Amino acid sequence: MTPGRRSSTFTRLLRHGFTDPSAAERLLDGPELAPVRDDPVLLEALGATADPDLALGGLVRLLEAQDSPTAHRSLLDTLIAAKPLRDRLLGVLGASAALADHLARHPTDWQVLVTYEPQDLHPGLTEFERGLAEADDPVTLRVAYRRCLLSIAARDVCGTTDVAETAAELADLATATLRAALAMARRAAPEDAAACRLAVIAMGKCGGHELNYVSDVDVIFVAEAADGTPETKALNSATRLASHLMRICSETTVEGSIWPVDANLRPEGRNGPLVRTLSSHLAYYQRWAKTWEFQALLKARPVAGDADLGQAYLDALHPLVWQAADRENFVPDVQKMRRRVVENIPAAEIDRELKLGPGGLRDVEFAVQLLQLVHGRTDPALRSGTTLDALQALAAGGYVGREDAARLDEAYRFLRSMEHRIQLYRLRRTHLVPEAEADQRRLGRSLGLRTDPVTGLNREWRRHTGVVRRLHEKLFYRPLLDAVAQLAPGETRLSPEAARARLVALGYADPAAALRHLEALASGVTRKAAIQRTLLPVLLGWFADSADPDAGLLNFRKVSDALGKTPWYLRLLRDEGAAAENLARVLSAGRLAPDLLMRAPEAVALLGDGDAGGLAPRDRVHLEQEITAAVGRAANAEQGVTAARGVRRRELFRTTAADIVGSYGTEANAAETDQGALVDRVGAAVSDLTAATLAGTLRAVVRDGWGDTLPTRFAIIGMGRFGGHELGYGSDADVLFVHEPRDGADEQEASAAANRIVAEMRRLLQLPSSDPPLLIDADLRPEGKSGPLVRTLKSYEAYYRRWSLVWEAQALLRAEPVAGDEDLGRRFTALVDPLRYPSEGLGEEAVREIRRLKARMESERLPRGADPKLHTKLGPGGLSDVEWTVQLLQLRHAHHEPGLRTTRTRQALAAARDAGLLSAADAETLDEAWVLATRVRNAVMLVRGRAGDTFPTEPRELAAVGRYLGYGAGHAGDMLDAYRRTARKARTVVEELFYAD
């Protein structure tokens, strides 16, 4: 061949889509294609395939496999002369290496693609049964099956059938195969065949008439005894027949396997009998079946065996499917099912998961099936087992919007087409989009994306998954809005009964009230109503993810009523990516955060992700600056403290919102996995905020009463959780007050001033107001409630020198100056350091006294009727256990171990571990228990709006605590078990460290 011709051919091959033109040129110049190498028809046809290189290679192998020159010439002549064959054969060879292998092994099977009669264009079950009729053993069944599959693939890749028709043909072929396999099993065991009536019920995609190229075929077997045969004998016979049927289809032979037959959807799954009688099936579903099992029965379809028995199975069980939504556990079951299960998908694969990934096929299928379960009770038109048919029926009945249904239909068809073509290549069961560029190129070209197939494929794939993601939740909620809004003429709406049924199914306890809220929010022609109609479908889904959707919707209505006329509010929710979801989480997570927000709804701006918002806590310096400035602008102390309390309320809302969002997670960011970090952030934020509020209140009171000449220095010492930077949402501020008269000041006047300051601070911080009060608790002072509220530094020194008890030294471990005169605070710390970090450690009598105090506290202070094992403060393994154990280590060793000189429990525990005072495992056990108990207390306050040390008993409140702690719907029991287990382990460590001599 001349160089010029080679160059010309090389260029033509590139132009026709070959990626290896040199190899293609050698094949075209080879002996197999010599008679037609110059025929332009062949090159054009190869260039039209998904993978011209693959198609050419497969064609050469097929020609090489022909057993005579006559057969070789016949194939070439037909290929060139008959366009239908050319398109079908080369289309298959360019899309499926596995079917090319089949043709190379069975070189006459190409002839099934020659005929082009109407029945060949859209064959049904009868045609497939005819195609398998001559198969008399598993090997010939596989060959006949592949031959039929070849014709399905040819119609698919040529566009003769669409994706739904292809899936239906694959299901019909599976039905014919199951019938052929059952016939073989019956012929092999005629006595078993005579002893029973056996019906095969297809489930899943086969039952739904929407099968993939390569998929498990899900089935259920039902049997009855033949006349005169004992039931036990009949069931044994039916089980042998069913098992043989499964082996015929599943086992690997010289011709490979067909597909696995999976019977695990049967009652009790793989632990249950393979075959049951109809009455046994019915008894199971009436008594034991879970919601997902009724969902699976949506697709049940008799396909093989005794037709009358199969129909009797459907007649008996289908009515139960449409009663599933009335079951007691339907709502929590649905909430669990609605949460996408991706934990089992490797992280490296989730972005390539076509079926289970976000916006994947499962999202569409689940959404359609759930709506069928809810509304199919009263509308038989919705009872199709085929996803696209059911979606069309839902749209026709007004259960989903027509436009949404059309977009979802388009997305589902595209994703199923991708799945089909991916599986067709190797005839392997996979739902992963390939990573290799060559594979993506072939896939894109097979879907008609020819200009830039790789880029086009990824663009279209992401576009369609995005559509599914956006519509998945909207599908449930948009029709609810249409039910209460004005619709265009001819549009269909949900009836009030259907709307209420849907809301109940999605977890709303008071659907009538929910519909009233929706009507108030979304009806009308104002811009506000239009934006609300856009936002609400997504918000309703987020509310439904919570333990109390009703509260979320009610709170959203309250916020919207308060801010609806504010131009920035709806713009924030519409345009700020995180704001709407953050708001939904906050409004439905409990009472505290919504209560804080309702008192000043403009704080919703904090939920945005722009410069004006942000949920990161502000540090103490900035808080004090803002509060000091607000106090400075006030006319008097009362106004100044009111301003300080307003800042505190806003910042408490910021902290609660950040905690809720971090605990729940969002679509963009997973929930925080480091529980200790969440606890530390809340403790630090609330403690800093309390300190800044006290500092501002002190400044307001001093300025109002004395100007700049207070006759005494004054400092506030944080104690307990406040001093330890561990305040929770419901914590009081434990403090000590210390003062020191200025040089030349009258001591009585100074003492009176200090007492007036304390009294006025406490009064102003507890005045009735829209802002939450800040309670100051000074009971840890010397002599407790019997002692003076304020002492001078000298008085503290004298008291601690003469009268101090061991419990006071223990309490002073948490002492830290928080407000007022910094120098006085430092000197107070220096005064108490020798007391709390004794140079000789603790004597045995002091240790025994601490243990006696601890035992007495547990017995006397535990509330009557409380379950000690679930009491987070005083119960075994609770906060008191961990803190007293850590504090005993501090009292004994802090003088020699500087790391122990901290007011913070977790830091002290880590320092004790580093010093070798306890093992790393014991430290981890105590830390885990302390963090969990603190999280529970925070959760109780967030959910109930008032402090508590035990888990709530009301089911919704308990579920809300569970959601905050990371437990899904229906797992409150698991949460309580986990708490008991964690606390029990901690108590074991406490008994070794605290009580052992």
Coordinates of N, CA and C in Angstrom, one line a residue, residues 373-463:
L373 N -47.8 4.0 48.2 CA -48.3 3.5 49.4 C -49.3 4.4 50.1
V374 N -49.0 5.7 50.1 CA -49.9 6.7 50.8 C -51.2 6.9 50.1
H375 N -51.2 7.0 48.7 CA -52.4 7.4 48.0 C -53.0 6.2 47.2
G376 N -52.3 5.1 47.1 CA -52.9 4.0 46.4 C -54.0 3.3 47.2
R377 N -54.1 3.6 48.5 CA -55.2 3.1 49.3 C -56.6 3.4 48.7
T378 N -56.7 4.7 48.2 CA -58.0 5.2 47.7 C -58.0 5.4 46.2
D379 N -56.9 5.1 45.5 CA -56.9 5.4 44.1 C -56.2 4.2 43.4
P380 N -57.0 3.2 42.9 CA -56.5 2.0 42.3 C -55.6 2.3 41.0
A381 N -55.8 3.5 40.5 CA -55.0 3.8 39.3 C -53.6 3.9 39.5
L382 N -53.2 4.0 40.8 CA -51.8 4.2 41.2 C -51.0 2.9 41.4
R383 N -51.7 1.8 41.2 CA -51.1 0.5 41.7 C -50.2 -0.2 40.7
S384 N -49.6 0.5 39.8 CA -48.7 -0.2 38.9 C -47.4 -0.5 39.5
G385 N -46.8 -1.6 39.1 CA -45.5 -2.0 39.7 C -44.3 -1.4 38.9
T386 N -44.6 -0.7 37.8 CA -43.6 -0.1 36.9 C -43.4 1.4 37.3
T387 N -42.2 1.7 37.5 CA -41.9 3.1 38.1 C -42.4 4.2 37.2
L388 N -42.1 4.1 35.9 CA -42.6 5.2 35.0 C -44.1 5.3 34.8
D389 N -44.7 4.1 34.7 CA -46.2 4.1 34.6 C -46.8 4.7 35.9
A390 N -46.2 4.3 37.1 CA -46.8 4.8 38.3 C -46.6 6.3 38.4
L391 N -45.4 6.8 37.9 CA -45.1 8.2 38.0 C -46.2 9.0 37.1
Q392 N -46.5 8.4 35.9 CA -47.4 9.0 35.0 C -48.8 9.1 35.7
A393 N -49.2 8.0 36.4 CA -50.5 7.9 37.0 C -50.5 8.9 38.2
L394 N -49.4 9.1 38.9 CA -49.4 10.1 40.0 C -49.6 11.5 39.5
A395 N -49.0 11.8 38.3 CA -49.2 13.1 37.7 C -50.6 13.3 37.2
A396 N -51.2 12.3 36.6 CA -52.5 12.4 36.1 C -53.5 12.6 37.2
G397 N -53.2 12.0 38.4 CA -54.2 12.2 39.5 C -53.9 13.4 40.3
G398 N -52.9 14.2 40.0 CA -52.6 15.4 40.8 C -51.8 15.2 42.0
Y399 N -51.2 14.0 42.2 CA -50.5 13.6 43.3 C -49.0 14.2 43.3
V400 N -48.6 14.4 42.0 CA -47.3 15.1 41.8 C -47.6 16.1 40.7
G401 N -46.8 17.2 40.7 CA -47.0 18.2 39.6 C -46.6 17.6 38.2
R402 N -47.4 18.0 37.2 CA -47.1 17.5 35.9 C -45.7 17.8 35.4
E403 N -45.3 19.0 35.6 CA -44.0 19.4 35.2 C -42.9 18.7 35.9
D404 N -43.1 18.6 37.2 CA -42.1 17.8 38.0 C -42.0 16.4 37.5
A405 N -43.2 15.8 37.3 CA -43.2 14.4 36.8 C -42.5 14.2 35.5
A406 N -42.7 15.2 34.6 CA -42.1 15.1 33.2 C -40.6 15.2 33.4
R407 N -40.1 16.1 34.2 CA -38.6 16.2 34.4 C -38.0 15.0 35.1
L408 N -38.8 14.4 36.0 CA -38.3 13.2 36.7 C -38.3 12.1 35.7
D409 N -39.3 12.0 34.9 CA -39.4 10.9 33.9 C -38.1 11.0 33.0
E410 N -37.8 12.2 32.5 CA -36.7 12.4 31.6 C -35.4 12.0 32.3
A411 N -35.2 12.4 33.6 CA -34.0 12.1 34.3 C -33.9 10.6 34.5
Y412 N -35.0 10.0 34.9 CA -35.0 8.5 35.2 C -34.6 7.7 33.9
R413 N -35.2 8.1 32.8 CA -34.9 7.4 31.5 C -33.4 7.6 31.2
F414 N -32.9 8.7 31.4 CA -31.4 8.9 31.0 C -30.6 8.1 31.9
L415 N -30.8 8.1 33.3 CA -30.0 7.3 34.2 C -30.2 5.8 34.0
R416 N -31.4 5.4 33.6 CA -31.5 3.9 33.3 C -30.8 3.6 32.0
S417 N -30.8 4.5 31.1 CA -30.1 4.2 29.8 C -28.6 4.1 30.1
M418 N -28.1 5.0 30.9 CA -26.7 4.8 31.3 C -26.4 3.5 32.0
E419 N -27.3 3.1 32.9 CA -27.1 1.8 33.6 C -27.2 0.7 32.6
H420 N -28.1 0.7 31.7 CA -28.2 -0.4 30.7 C -26.9 -0.5 29.9
R421 N -26.4 0.6 29.4 CA -25.2 0.6 28.5 C -24.0 0.2 29.3
I422 N -23.9 0.6 30.5 CA -22.7 0.2 31.3 C -22.7 -1.3 31.5
Q423 N -23.9 -1.9 31.8 CA -24.0 -3.3 32.1 C -23.8 -4.1 30.8
L424 N -24.3 -3.6 29.7 CA -24.3 -4.3 28.4 C -22.9 -4.5 27.9
Y425 N -21.9 -3.7 28.3 CA -20.5 -3.8 27.8 C -19.9 -5.1 28.1
R426 N -20.0 -5.5 29.4 CA -19.4 -6.8 29.8 C -20.4 -7.8 30.3
L427 N -21.7 -7.4 30.3 CA -22.8 -8.2 30.9 C -22.4 -8.5 32.3
R428 N -22.1 -7.5 33.1 CA -21.8 -7.6 34.5 C -22.7 -6.7 35.3
R429 N -23.0 -7.2 36.5 CA -23.9 -6.4 37.3 C -23.1 -5.3 38.0
T430 N -23.4 -4.1 37.6 CA -22.7 -2.9 38.2 C -23.6 -1.7 38.1
H431 N -23.4 -0.8 39.0 CA -24.1 0.5 38.9 C -23.1 1.7 39.0
L432 N -21.9 1.4 38.8 CA -20.8 2.4 38.9 C -20.5 3.0 37.5
V433 N -20.5 4.3 37.4 CA -20.1 4.9 36.2 C -18.6 4.7 36.0
P434 N -18.1 4.2 34.9 CA -16.7 3.9 34.8 C -15.8 5.2 34.8
E435 N -14.6 5.0 35.3 CA -13.7 6.1 35.4 C -12.8 6.3 34.2
A436 N -12.5 5.2 33.5 CA -11.6 5.3 32.3 C -12.2 6.1 31.2
E437 N -11.4 7.0 30.6 CA -11.9 7.8 29.5 C -12.4 7.1 28.4
A438 N -11.8 5.9 28.0 CA -12.3 5.1 26.9 C -13.7 4.6 27.2
D439 N -13.9 4.2 28.4 CA -15.2 3.6 28.8 C -16.2 4.7 28.7
Q440 N -15.9 5.9 29.2 CA -16.8 7.0 29.2 C -17.1 7.5 27.8
R441 N -16.1 7.4 27.0 CA -16.3 7.8 25.6 C -17.3 6.9 24.9
R442 N -17.1 5.6 25.1 CA -18.0 4.6 24.5 C -19.4 4.8 25.1
L443 N -19.5 5.0 26.4 CA -20.8 5.2 27.0 C -21.5 6.5 26.5
G444 N -20.8 7.6 26.4 CA -21.3 8.8 25.8 C -21.8 8.7 24.4
R445 N -21.0 8.0 23.6 CA -21.4 7.8 22.2 C -22.6 6.9 22.0
S446 N -22.7 5.9 22.9 CA -23.9 5.0 22.9 C -25.2 5.7 23.2
L447 N -25.0 6.9 23.9 CA -26.2 7.6 24.3 C -26.5 8.8 23.3
G448 N -25.7 8.8 22.2 CA -25.9 9.8 21.2 C -25.1 11.1 21.3
L449 N -24.2 11.1 22.3 CA -23.3 12.3 22.5 C -22.1 12.1 21.7
R450 N -22.0 12.6 20.5 CA -20.9 12.4 19.6 C -19.9 13.5 19.5
T451 N -20.2 14.7 19.7 CA -19.3 15.8 19.5 C -18.1 15.7 20.5
D452 N -18.4 15.7 21.8 CA -17.4 15.6 22.8 C -18.0 14.6 23.9
P453 N -18.0 13.3 23.6 CA -18.8 12.3 24.4 C -18.5 12.3 25.9
V454 N -17.2 12.5 26.2 CA -16.8 12.4 27.7 C -17.4 13.6 28.4
T455 N -17.1 14.8 27.9 CA -17.6 16.0 28.5 C -19.1 16.0 28.5
G456 N -19.7 15.6 27.4 CA -21.2 15.6 27.3 C -21.8 14.7 28.2
L457 N -21.2 13.5 28.4 CA -21.8 12.5 29.3 C -21.8 13.0 30.7
N458 N -20.7 13.5 31.2 CA -20.6 14.0 32.6 C -21.5 15.2 32.8
R459 N -21.6 16.0 31.8 CA -22.5 17.2 31.9 C -24.0 16.7 32.1
E460 N -24.4 15.8 31.2 CA -25.8 15.3 31.2 C -26.1 14.5 32.4
W461 N -25.1 13.7 32.8 CA -25.3 12.8 34.0 C -25.5 13.7 35.3
R462 N -24.6 14.7 35.4 CA -24.7 15.6 36.6 C -26.0 16.4 36.5
R463 N -26.4 16.8 35.3 CA -27.6 17.6 35.2 C -28.8 16.8 35.7

